[in-house]
PDB file of C-alpha atoms in Angstrom:
ATOM      1  CA  SER A   1     -40.942  59.501  32.410  1.00  0.00           C
ATOM      2  CA  ILE A   2     -40.165  58.150  28.944  1.00  0.00           C
ATOM      3  CA  SER A   3     -42.857  55.492  29.199  1.00  0.00           C
ATOM      4  CA  PHE A   4     -45.438  58.066  30.317  1.00  0.00           C
ATOM      5  CA  ASN A   5     -44.495  60.310  27.397  1.00  0.00           C
ATOM      6  CA  THR A   6     -44.809  57.360  25.027  1.00  0.00           C
ATOM      7  CA  LEU A   7     -48.129  56.378  26.558  1.00  0.00           C
ATOM      8  CA  SER A   8     -49.493  59.901  26.329  1.00  0.00           C
ATOM      9  CA  THR A   9     -48.269  60.260  22.740  1.00  0.00           C
ATOM     10  CA  ASN A  10     -49.944  57.003  21.756  1.00  0.00           C
ATOM     11  CA  VAL A  11     -53.149  57.880  23.552  1.00  0.00           C
ATOM     12  CA  LEU A  12     -53.318  61.384  22.153  1.00  0.00           C
ATOM     13  CA  SER A  13     -52.566  60.287  18.581  1.00  0.00           C
ATOM     14  CA  ASP A  14     -55.724  58.146  18.695  1.00  0.00           C
ATOM     15  CA  GLU A  15     -54.628  56.080  15.718  1.00  0.00           C
ATOM     16  CA  ASN A  16     -55.606  52.859  17.451  1.00  0.00           C
ATOM     17  CA  GLY A  17     -58.717  54.168  19.133  1.00  0.00           C
ATOM     18  CA  LEU A  18     -57.052  53.960  22.562  1.00  0.00           C
ATOM     19  CA  THR A  19     -58.882  56.981  23.895  1.00  0.00           C
ATOM     20  CA  ASP A  20     -62.163  55.126  23.576  1.00  0.00           C
ATOM     21  CA  ASN A  21     -60.904  52.166  25.599  1.00  0.00           C
ATOM     22  CA  PHE A  22     -58.593  54.044  27.985  1.00  0.00           C
ATOM     23  CA  ASP A  23     -59.500  53.564  31.644  1.00  0.00           C
ATOM     24  CA  GLU A  24     -57.699  55.908  34.001  1.00  0.00           C
ATOM     25  CA  GLN A  25     -58.841  53.905  37.022  1.00  0.00           C
ATOM     26  CA  GLN A  26     -57.021  50.817  35.724  1.00  0.00           C
ATOM     27  CA  VAL A  27     -53.826  52.837  35.239  1.00  0.00           C
ATOM     28  CA  GLN A  28     -54.091  54.275  38.751  1.00  0.00           C
ATOM     29  CA  CYS A  29     -54.670  50.787  40.148  1.00  0.00           C
ATOM     30  CA  ALA A  30     -51.628  49.469  38.294  1.00  0.00           C
ATOM     31  CA  LEU A  31     -49.522  52.345  39.629  1.00  0.00           C
ATOM     32  CA  GLU A  32     -50.686  51.614  43.179  1.00  0.00           C
ATOM     33  CA  VAL A  33     -49.800  47.938  42.746  1.00  0.00           C
ATOM     34  CA  LEU A  34     -46.318  48.933  41.564  1.00  0.00           C
ATOM     35  CA  LYS A  35     -45.972  51.280  44.531  1.00  0.00           C
ATOM     36  CA  VAL A  36     -46.931  48.530  46.993  1.00  0.00           C
ATOM     37  CA  ALA A  37     -44.547  46.108  45.278  1.00  0.00           C
ATOM     38  CA  GLY A  38     -41.743  48.650  45.667  1.00  0.00           C
ATOM     39  CA  VAL A  39     -42.472  49.096  49.361  1.00  0.00           C
ATOM     40  CA  VAL A  40     -42.578  45.322  49.914  1.00  0.00           C
ATOM     41  CA  ARG A  41     -39.290  44.885  48.075  1.00  0.00           C
ATOM     42  CA  ARG A  42     -37.662  47.639  50.131  1.00  0.00           C
ATOM     43  CA  ASP A  43     -38.918  46.067  53.362  1.00  0.00           C
ATOM     44  CA  LEU A  44     -37.709  42.609  52.330  1.00  0.00           C
ATOM     45  CA  THR A  45     -34.286  43.988  51.418  1.00  0.00           C
ATOM     46  CA  SER A  46     -34.061  45.690  54.799  1.00  0.00           C
ATOM     47  CA  PHE A  47     -35.136  42.488  56.557  1.00  0.00           C
ATOM     48  CA  GLU A  48     -32.565  40.490  54.590  1.00  0.00           C
ATOM     49  CA  GLU A  49     -29.757  42.892  55.542  1.00  0.00           C
ATOM     50  CA  LYS A  50     -30.711  42.771  59.219  1.00  0.00           C
ATOM     51  CA  MET A  51     -30.901  38.971  59.195  1.00  0.00           C
ATOM     52  CA  ARG A  52     -27.512  38.689  57.487  1.00  0.00           C
ATOM     53  CA  ASP A  53     -25.985  40.963  60.126  1.00  0.00           C
ATOM     54  CA  ARG A  54     -27.559  38.966  62.948  1.00  0.00           C
ATOM     55  CA  LEU A  55     -26.420  35.676  61.427  1.00  0.00           C
ATOM     56  CA  ARG A  56     -22.847  37.012  61.067  1.00  0.00           C
ATOM     57  CA  VAL A  57     -22.828  38.011  64.721  1.00  0.00           C
ATOM     58  CA  LEU A  58     -24.309  34.664  65.742  1.00  0.00           C
ATOM     59  CA  ALA A  59     -21.734  32.790  63.648  1.00  0.00           C
ATOM     60  CA  GLY A  60     -18.941  34.679  65.403  1.00  0.00           C
ATOM     61  CA  ARG A  61     -20.425  33.901  68.799  1.00  0.00           C
ATOM     62  CA  MET A  62     -20.861  30.262  67.849  1.00  0.00           C
ATOM     63  CA  GLY A  63     -17.193  30.104  66.866  1.00  0.00           C
ATOM     64  CA  ALA A  64     -16.186  31.611  70.199  1.00  0.00           C
ATOM     65  CA  THR A  65     -18.430  29.156  72.056  1.00  0.00           C
ATOM     66  CA  ILE A  66     -16.964  26.214  70.159  1.00  0.00           C
ATOM     67  CA  ASP A  67     -13.450  27.424  71.031  1.00  0.00           C
ATOM     68  CA  GLN A  68     -14.450  27.819  74.670  1.00  0.00           C
ATOM     69  CA  GLU A  69     -15.996  24.334  74.697  1.00  0.00           C
ATOM     70  CA  CYS A  70     -12.803  22.881  73.191  1.00  0.00           C
ATOM     71  CA  ALA A  71     -10.709  24.640  75.851  1.00  0.00           C
ATOM     72  CA  LEU A  72     -13.009  23.282  78.567  1.00  0.00           C
ATOM     73  CA  THR A  73     -12.823  19.750  77.166  1.00  0.00           C
ATOM     74  CA  GLU A  74      -9.050  19.994  76.945  1.00  0.00           C
ATOM     75  CA  ALA A  75      -8.855  21.250  80.530  1.00  0.00           C
ATOM     76  CA  VAL A  76     -11.037  18.381  81.754  1.00  0.00           C
ATOM     77  CA  VAL A  77      -8.815  15.873  79.970  1.00  0.00           C
ATOM     78  CA  LYS A  78      -5.737  17.440  81.579  1.00  0.00           C
ATOM     79  CA  SER A  79      -7.533  17.560  84.940  1.00  0.00           C
ATOM     80  CA  SER A  80      -7.007  21.302  85.230  1.00  0.00           C
ATOM     81  CA  THR A  81      -8.641  23.017  88.198  1.00  0.00           C
ATOM     82  CA  SER A  82      -8.515  26.552  86.836  1.00  0.00           C
ATOM     83  CA  SER A  83     -11.671  28.445  87.755  1.00  0.00           C
ATOM     84  CA  ALA A  84     -11.282  30.778  84.762  1.00  0.00           C
ATOM     85  CA  ILE A  85     -12.263  27.982  82.374  1.00  0.00           C
ATOM     86  CA  VAL A  86     -15.755  27.345  83.756  1.00  0.00           C
ATOM     87  CA  PRO A  87     -17.938  30.465  83.952  1.00  0.00           C
ATOM     88  CA  ASP A  88     -20.015  31.193  87.062  1.00  0.00           C
ATOM     89  CA  SER A  89     -23.047  32.078  84.976  1.00  0.00           C
ATOM     90  CA  LEU A  90     -24.199  32.418  81.387  1.00  0.00           C
ATOM     91  CA  SER A  91     -25.795  35.440  79.789  1.00  0.00           C
ATOM     92  CA  ALA A  92     -28.836  35.187  77.543  1.00  0.00           C
ATOM     93  CA  VAL A  93     -26.567  35.759  74.544  1.00  0.00           C
ATOM     94  CA  GLU A  94     -24.286  32.887  75.578  1.00  0.00           C
ATOM     95  CA  ILE A  95     -27.255  30.574  76.082  1.00  0.00           C
ATOM     96  CA  GLU A  96     -28.636  31.573  72.673  1.00  0.00           C
ATOM     97  CA  THR A  97     -25.239  30.810  71.141  1.00  0.00           C
ATOM     98  CA  ILE A  98     -24.959  27.424  72.824  1.00  0.00           C
ATOM     99  CA  LEU A  99     -28.463  26.490  71.656  1.00  0.00           C
ATOM    100  CA  ALA A 100     -27.719  27.670  68.121  1.00  0.00           C
ATOM    101  CA  THR A 101     -24.515  25.642  68.108  1.00  0.00           C
ATOM    102  CA  CYS A 102     -26.406  22.533  69.217  1.00  0.00           C
ATOM    103  CA  VAL A 103     -29.106  23.014  66.609  1.00  0.00           C
ATOM    104  CA  CYS A 104     -26.857  23.985  63.689  1.00  0.00           C
ATOM    105  CA  SER A 105     -23.880  21.685  64.163  1.00  0.00           C
ATOM    106  CA  GLU A 106     -23.710  18.186  62.739  1.00  0.00           C
ATOM    107  CA  GLU A 107     -23.599  15.153  65.029  1.00  0.00           C
ATOM    108  CA  GLU A 108     -19.951  14.542  64.063  1.00  0.00           C
ATOM    109  CA  ASP A 109     -19.014  18.104  65.089  1.00  0.00           C
ATOM    110  CA  ARG A 110     -19.974  17.564  68.715  1.00  0.00           C
TER     111      ARG A 110
END
């Protein structure tokens, strides 16, 4: 609002001959560009928040999978025959977590 008032005051004073060179179409184009930039920024911020949330959830799942893998390895070493340690099946989320753990972990971590 202040900048528009300043712009209109400068244009209307006509000390610099701005009214002769003033192009309303250029101003409208600049305003549209700013509007699009605002929308893009809002969308990117939303995307960033969603990705951070998903990565937090995935990190938690990866931690749980690593703990489960450690428990399984420990049970194998102790020759445990408990059926609760080895799952009958894996959900898509568990498979995604196992794959993410394999991709994201260092060779020494495995």
